[in-house]
CSV table of C-alpha atoms and ligand atoms in Angstrom, one decimal:
chain,number,residue,atom,x,y,z
A,1444,UNK,CA,15.9,-17.2,0.3
A,1445,UNK,CA,13.6,-19.3,0.2
A,1446,UNK,CA,11.7,-20.6,-3.1
A,1447,UNK,CA,8.7,-20.8,-3.5
A,1448,UNK,CA,5.5,-20.8,-0.8
A,1449,UNK,CA,4.2,-24.7,0.7
A,1450,UNK,CA,2.1,-25.3,-2.3
A,1451,UNK,CA,-1.3,-23.2,-3.8
A,1452,UNK,CA,-4.2,-24.0,-0.6
A,1453,UNK,CA,-6.9,-21.5,-3.7
A,1454,UNK,CA,-6.1,-21.0,-7.3
A,1455,UNK,CA,-10.1,-19.2,-8.2
A,1456,UNK,CA,-10.8,-17.2,-11.2
A,1457,UNK,CA,-12.2,-13.5,-10.2
A,1458,UNK,CA,-14.1,-11.2,-12.3
A,1459,UNK,CA,-12.1,-9.8,-15.0
A,1460,UNK,CA,-9.8,-12.9,-16.2
A,1461,UNK,CA,-7.5,-11.8,-12.7
A,1462,UNK,CA,-6.9,-14.5,-10.6
A,1463,UNK,CA,-6.0,-14.9,-7.0
A,1464,UNK,CA,-3.3,-17.9,-5.6
A,1465,UNK,CA,-3.4,-18.3,-2.2
A,1466,UNK,CA,-0.1,-19.8,-0.2
A,1467,UNK,CA,0.2,-21.6,3.6
A,1468,UNK,CA,3.8,-19.6,3.8
A,1469,UNK,CA,6.3,-17.7,1.1
A,1470,UNK,CA,8.8,-15.1,1.6
A,1471,UNK,CA,7.4,-12.6,0.3
A,1472,UNK,CA,4.2,-12.2,-1.9
A,1473,UNK,CA,5.8,-8.7,-4.5
A,1474,UNK,CA,9.3,-11.7,-5.2
A,1475,UNK,CA,6.5,-14.7,-5.7
A,1476,UNK,CA,4.9,-12.9,-8.7
A,1477,UNK,CA,8.1,-12.0,-9.1
A,1478,UNK,CA,9.0,-15.5,-9.8
A,1479,UNK,CA,5.8,-16.5,-11.5
A,1480,UNK,CA,6.3,-13.7,-14.2
A,1481,UNK,CA,8.5,-16.4,-15.6
A,1482,UNK,CA,5.9,-18.9,-16.6
A,1483,UNK,CA,2.5,-16.8,-15.5
A,1484,UNK,CA,2.7,-13.6,-16.3
A,1485,UNK,CA,-1.0,-12.2,-16.0
A,1486,UNK,CA,-2.3,-9.4,-15.1
A,1487,UNK,CA,-4.2,-9.4,-12.4
A,1488,UNK,CA,-2.4,-12.7,-11.2
A,1489,UNK,CA,-2.2,-11.8,-7.2
A,1490,UNK,CA,-0.9,-13.9,-5.3
A,1491,UNK,CA,-1.4,-14.1,-0.9
A,1492,UNK,CA,0.1,-15.7,1.4
A,1493,UNK,CA,-1.3,-16.0,5.4
A,1494,UNK,CA,2.8,-15.8,6.6
A,1495,UNK,CA,6.2,-14.3,5.4
A,1496,UNK,CA,9.4,-14.9,5.9
A,1497,UNK,CA,11.0,-12.1,4.1
A,1498,UNK,CA,7.6,-9.4,4.0
A,1499,UNK,CA,9.5,-6.3,2.8
A,1500,UNK,CA,8.6,-2.6,3.1
A,1501,UNK,CA,10.1,0.6,0.8
A,1502,UNK,CA,14.6,0.4,1.1
A,1503,UNK,CA,14.8,-2.6,2.0
A,1504,UNK,CA,12.8,-2.0,5.5
A,1505,UNK,CA,11.1,-5.7,7.5
A,1506,UNK,CA,7.9,-6.0,7.0
A,1507,UNK,CA,6.6,-7.8,10.4
A,1508,UNK,CA,4.2,-10.8,8.1
A,1509,UNK,CA,3.0,-13.3,10.7
A,1510,UNK,CA,0.1,-15.2,10.9
A,1511,UNK,CA,-3.4,-13.4,10.9
A,1512,UNK,CA,-2.7,-10.4,8.5
A,1513,UNK,CA,-3.3,-10.4,5.2
A,1514,UNK,CA,-0.9,-10.2,2.4
A,1515,UNK,CA,-1.2,-9.2,-1.2
A,1516,UNK,CA,0.2,-8.9,-4.5
A,1517,UNK,CA,-1.3,-7.5,-7.8
A,1518,UNK,CA,0.5,-7.9,-11.0
A,1519,UNK,CA,-0.7,-4.9,-13.0
A,1520,UNK,CA,0.8,-5.2,-17.3
A,1521,UNK,CA,1.1,-1.4,-17.1
A,1522,UNK,CA,4.4,0.3,-18.3
A,1523,UNK,CA,6.5,1.1,-15.6
A,1524,UNK,CA,7.2,4.3,-16.3
A,1525,UNK,CA,8.7,6.8,-12.9
A,1526,UNK,CA,5.2,8.8,-12.6
A,1527,UNK,CA,2.5,5.7,-13.6
A,1528,UNK,CA,4.2,3.5,-10.5
A,1529,UNK,CA,3.9,6.8,-8.5
A,1530,UNK,CA,-0.1,6.9,-8.9
A,1531,UNK,CA,-1.3,3.5,-8.8
A,1532,UNK,CA,0.6,4.0,-5.7
A,1533,UNK,CA,-2.3,6.2,-4.5
A,1534,UNK,CA,-4.9,4.3,-6.8
A,1535,UNK,CA,-4.7,1.0,-4.5
A,1536,UNK,CA,-4.9,3.3,-1.2
A,1537,UNK,CA,-8.2,4.6,-2.4
A,1538,UNK,CA,-9.2,1.1,-3.3
A,1539,UNK,CA,-7.9,-0.2,-0.1
A,1540,UNK,CA,-10.1,2.7,2.1
A,1541,UNK,CA,-12.8,1.5,0.4
A,1542,UNK,CA,-12.5,-1.7,0.9
A,1543,UNK,CA,-12.7,-1.2,4.3
A,1544,UNK,CA,-14.8,1.3,4.2
A,1545,UNK,CA,-17.2,-2.1,3.2
A,1546,UNK,CA,-15.7,-4.3,6.0
A,1547,UNK,CA,-15.3,-2.5,8.8
A,1548,UNK,CA,-17.4,0.7,8.3
A,1549,UNK,CA,-16.9,1.4,12.1
A,1550,UNK,CA,-13.6,2.2,11.5
A,1551,UNK,CA,-12.2,5.7,9.8
A,1552,UNK,CA,-9.2,5.2,8.0
A,1553,UNK,CA,-6.7,8.0,7.0
A,1554,UNK,CA,-3.8,8.2,4.2
A,1555,UNK,CA,-0.8,8.8,4.8
A,1556,UNK,CA,2.0,9.7,2.4
A,1557,UNK,CA,2.9,8.2,0.7
A,1558,UNK,CA,1.4,5.1,0.7
A,1559,UNK,CA,0.1,4.3,4.2
A,1560,UNK,CA,-3.9,3.6,6.2
A,1561,UNK,CA,-4.1,5.0,9.5
A,1562,UNK,CA,-6.2,4.3,12.3
A,1563,UNK,CA,-7.1,6.9,15.1
A,1564,UNK,CA,-3.0,7.9,13.8
A,1565,UNK,CA,-1.3,4.4,13.4
A,1566,UNK,CA,-0.6,2.3,11.0
A,1567,UNK,CA,-2.8,-0.3,10.2
A,1568,UNK,CA,-1.2,-1.0,6.1
A,1569,UNK,CA,1.7,-0.4,4.0
A,1570,UNK,CA,1.8,-0.2,0.6
A,1571,UNK,CA,4.5,-1.3,-2.1
A,1572,UNK,CA,5.3,-0.8,-5.6
A,1573,UNK,CA,7.8,-2.6,-7.4
A,1574,UNK,CA,8.3,-2.3,-11.4
A,1575,UNK,CA,9.3,-6.2,-12.9
A,1576,UNK,CA,10.5,-5.2,-16.3
A,1577,UNK,CA,6.7,-3.8,-17.8
A,1578,UNK,CA,4.8,-4.7,-14.7
A,1579,UNK,CA,4.1,-3.1,-11.3
A,1580,UNK,CA,3.7,-5.0,-9.2
A,1581,UNK,CA,1.1,-3.8,-5.9
A,1582,UNK,CA,1.7,-6.0,-3.1
A,1583,UNK,CA,-0.2,-4.5,0.3
A,1584,UNK,CA,0.3,-5.6,4.0
A,1585,UNK,CA,-2.8,-5.4,6.3
A,1586,UNK,CA,-2.7,-6.0,10.0
A,1587,UNK,CA,-6.2,-7.7,9.9
A,1588,UNK,CA,-5.2,-9.4,13.9
A,1589,UNK,CA,-1.8,-8.3,14.6
A,1590,UNK,CA,0.6,-5.0,14.9
A,1591,UNK,CA,4.0,-4.8,15.9
A,1592,UNK,CA,3.5,-3.4,19.8
A,1593,UNK,CA,4.5,0.0,20.9
A,1594,UNK,CA,8.3,0.8,20.5
A,1595,UNK,CA,9.1,-1.8,17.7
A,1596,UNK,CA,7.9,-0.3,14.7
A,1597,UNK,CA,9.6,3.2,13.9
A,1598,UNK,CA,5.3,4.6,13.9
A,1599,UNK,CA,3.0,3.4,16.3
A,1600,UNK,CA,0.5,0.5,15.0
A,1601,UNK,CA,-2.3,-0.5,15.0
A,1602,UNK,CA,-4.5,-3.6,13.9
A,1603,UNK,CA,-8.3,-3.9,12.7
A,1604,UNK,CA,-8.8,-6.7,15.4
A,1605,UNK,CA,-7.4,-3.6,17.8
A,1606,UNK,CA,-9.9,-1.1,16.3
A,1607,UNK,CA,-12.4,-3.6,16.8
A,1608,UNK,CA,-13.4,-5.1,13.4
A,1609,UNK,CA,-14.1,-8.7,13.1
A,1610,UNK,CA,-13.2,-9.5,9.0
A,1611,UNK,CA,-11.2,-12.7,7.9
A,1612,UNK,CA,-8.0,-11.9,5.8
A,1613,UNK,CA,-9.5,-14.1,3.2
A,1614,UNK,CA,-13.0,-11.7,2.6
A,1615,UNK,CA,-11.2,-8.4,2.4
A,1616,UNK,CA,-8.4,-9.7,0.0
A,1617,UNK,CA,-11.6,-10.6,-1.8
A,1618,UNK,CA,-12.9,-7.0,-1.4
A,1619,UNK,CA,-9.8,-5.4,-2.4
A,1620,UNK,CA,-9.3,-7.3,-5.7
A,1621,UNK,CA,-13.1,-5.8,-6.1
A,1622,UNK,CA,-12.4,-2.2,-5.0
A,1623,UNK,CA,-8.8,-2.2,-6.5
A,1624,UNK,CA,-9.6,-4.0,-9.9
A,1625,UNK,CA,-12.5,-0.8,-10.9
A,1626,UNK,CA,-10.4,1.3,-9.2
A,1627,UNK,CA,-7.2,0.4,-12.0
A,1628,UNK,CA,-10.2,0.2,-14.6
A,1629,UNK,CA,-11.2,4.2,-13.4
A,1630,UNK,CA,-7.8,5.2,-13.3
A,1631,UNK,CA,-6.8,4.1,-16.6
A,1632,UNK,CA,-9.5,5.8,-18.3
A,1633,UNK,CA,-10.0,8.6,-16.1
A,1634,UNK,CA,-6.7,9.4,-15.1
A,1635,UNK,CA,-5.4,10.3,-11.3
A,1636,UNK,CA,-7.6,13.6,-10.9
A,1637,UNK,CA,-10.0,11.6,-9.3
A,1638,UNK,CA,-7.9,9.1,-7.6
A,1639,UNK,CA,-5.4,12.6,-6.1
A,1640,UNK,CA,-8.8,14.3,-4.6
A,1641,UNK,CA,-10.0,10.8,-3.0
A,1642,UNK,CA,-7.2,10.2,-1.5
A,1643,UNK,CA,-6.8,14.0,0.2
A,1644,UNK,CA,-10.7,14.0,1.2
A,1645,UNK,CA,-9.1,11.4,3.9
A,1646,UNK,CA,-5.5,12.6,4.1
A,1647,UNK,CA,-3.6,12.6,7.3
A,1648,UNK,CA,-2.3,16.2,8.2
A,1649,UNK,CA,-3.6,18.1,5.2
A,1650,UNK,CA,-3.0,21.7,7.2
A,1651,UNK,CA,-0.8,20.6,10.0
A,1652,UNK,CA,2.5,20.6,10.4
A,1653,UNK,CA,4.5,18.0,9.5
A,1654,UNK,CA,8.3,16.5,8.8
A,1655,UNK,CA,9.0,15.1,5.8
A,1656,UNK,CA,12.2,13.4,5.9
A,1657,UNK,CA,14.1,12.3,3.1
A,1658,UNK,CA,16.7,9.5,1.9
A,1659,UNK,CA,19.6,11.8,2.0
A,1660,UNK,CA,18.3,12.7,5.5
A,1661,UNK,CA,17.4,15.7,5.2
A,1662,UNK,CA,14.5,16.7,6.9
A,1663,UNK,CA,11.6,19.9,5.3
A,1664,UNK,CA,9.8,21.3,8.0
A,1665,UNK,CA,6.3,22.6,7.3
A,1666,UNK,CA,3.1,22.7,6.3
A,1667,UNK,CA,1.1,19.4,4.5
A,1668,UNK,CA,-0.7,21.6,1.9
A,1669,UNK,CA,-1.5,19.1,-1.1
A,1670,UNK,CA,-0.4,16.5,-3.3
A,1671,UNK,CA,0.7,17.3,-6.8
A,1672,UNK,CA,-0.1,15.9,-10.3
A,1673,UNK,CA,2.1,13.6,-10.2
A,1674,UNK,CA,1.5,12.2,-6.2
A,1675,UNK,CA,4.4,14.6,-4.9
A,1676,UNK,CA,4.1,14.8,-1.4
A,1677,UNK,CA,3.6,19.6,-0.9
A,1678,UNK,CA,5.1,21.0,1.8
A,1679,UNK,CA,5.0,24.6,2.6
A,1680,UNK,CA,8.1,25.7,4.1
A,1681,UNK,CA,8.2,29.0,6.6
A,1682,UNK,CA,9.7,31.3,4.6
A,1683,UNK,CA,11.0,29.1,1.9
A,1684,UNK,CA,7.9,28.3,0.4
A,1685,UNK,CA,6.1,25.5,-1.6
A,1686,UNK,CA,9.1,22.0,-1.6
A,1687,UNK,CA,8.1,19.0,-3.5
A,1688,UNK,CA,9.2,16.1,-1.9
A,1689,UNK,CA,8.7,13.5,-3.9
A,1690,UNK,CA,10.5,10.1,-1.5
A,1691,UNK,CA,11.0,10.0,2.3
A,1692,UNK,CA,8.6,9.3,5.5
A,1693,UNK,CA,6.4,11.6,7.0
A,1694,UNK,CA,6.0,12.2,10.8
A,1695,UNK,CA,2.6,14.6,12.3
A,1696,UNK,CA,3.7,17.7,14.5
A,1697,UNK,CA,2.4,16.4,18.0
A,1698,UNK,CA,-1.2,17.7,17.9
B,2973,BT5,C1,5.6,-0.2,4.0
B,2973,BT5,O1,6.9,-0.2,3.8
B,2973,BT5,O2,4.8,0.2,4.7
B,2973,BT5,C2,5.2,-1.3,2.5
B,2973,BT5,C3,4.6,-2.1,3.5
B,2973,BT5,C4,4.5,-3.4,2.0
B,2973,BT5,C5,3.8,-4.7,2.8
B,2973,BT5,C6,3.5,-6.0,1.9
B,2973,BT5,S1,2.6,-7.0,2.0
B,2973,BT5,C7,2.7,-7.9,0.7
B,2973,BT5,C8,3.9,-7.2,-0.2
B,2973,BT5,N1,4.7,-8.2,0.0
B,2973,BT5,C9,5.7,-8.0,0.4
B,2973,BT5,O3,7.2,-8.3,0.6
B,2973,BT5,N2,5.6,-6.5,1.0
B,2973,BT5,C10,4.6,-6.3,0.6
B,2973,BT5,P1,7.2,1.1,5.0
B,2973,BT5,O4,6.6,2.7,4.4
B,2973,BT5,O5,8.8,1.2,4.6
B,2973,BT5,O6,7.4,0.6,6.3
B,2973,BT5,C11,8.1,-0.8,6.2
B,2973,BT5,C12,8.3,-0.1,8.7
B,2973,BT5,O7,7.5,0.2,8.7
B,2973,BT5,C13,9.4,-1.0,9.1
B,2973,BT5,O8,10.4,-0.6,9.0
B,2973,BT5,C14,8.7,-1.6,10.6
B,2973,BT5,O9,9.2,0.3,11.2
B,2973,BT5,C15,7.0,-0.6,10.3
B,2973,BT5,N3,6.6,-1.9,10.4
B,2973,BT5,C16,7.1,-3.7,10.0
B,2973,BT5,N4,6.0,-4.5,10.2
B,2973,BT5,C17,5.0,-3.7,10.3
B,2973,BT5,C18,3.3,-3.8,10.7
B,2973,BT5,N5,3.3,-5.1,10.0
B,2973,BT5,N6,2.5,-3.0,10.5
B,2973,BT5,C19,2.7,-1.6,11.0
B,2973,BT5,N7,3.5,-1.7,10.8
B,2973,BT5,C20,5.2,-2.2,10.5
């Protein structure tokens, strides 16, 4: 595994004591924050990179990370309980949704459970939360200029550029960090309900047919009816009542 990036290109103080370190290349911004914890365990330390050589998704999947896109991770000294970590992935999605509404107002962004953002049904962003001792690392990838071509990713993908939004990754990073800081503060004082509502208001496929593929390989077919107070997907299964899905991948029935 690569060790560190090729030097800091930016080391910038942000409001609220947060700080942004920008690197030209790194294996994974999540991994870089883990390494930095030994010498710099500050809350709000954010690392972005122009390229990731080993960007990752959930369960060891690869996150394609060529130049031009945004790869950003932030450390939150949260106390890494399962429930906090699950809730934070929705808080981060809402923050990114708000940042995109500001940076690219004409594109309509929807949320896909558990932690993707879609434009026109195609994935423009993925969020990966990892725990590191008592901290949570929030890793966010946004396809600013490039997306995997059709057939290459498990789910159709798009980029902001392909959707007609000219946004610079550095500008989006700053807008995102500003929204993330404000959302995390609101979540810490006001709790999850307002984020659950904000997420549901822009959720893809609410009330529609869905297939949830669980880690065991089991597929749950039903109707996506809710997000519960813990961030679980609630699926109404014909003849079998409601199932809470805590982890898995979601596919929408063809409309
Ligand atoms: C995710 O995983 O969507 C979370 C991705 C998180 C990436 C960020 S970048 C900054 C930080 N540092 C890291 O190393 N990671 C985080 P998941 O839901 O498991 O989706 C992964 C799947 O999405 C892959 O298996 C592909 O099918 C597809 N994929 C890969 N690269 C993609 C891309 N750039 N755009 C759209 N889909 C992609």
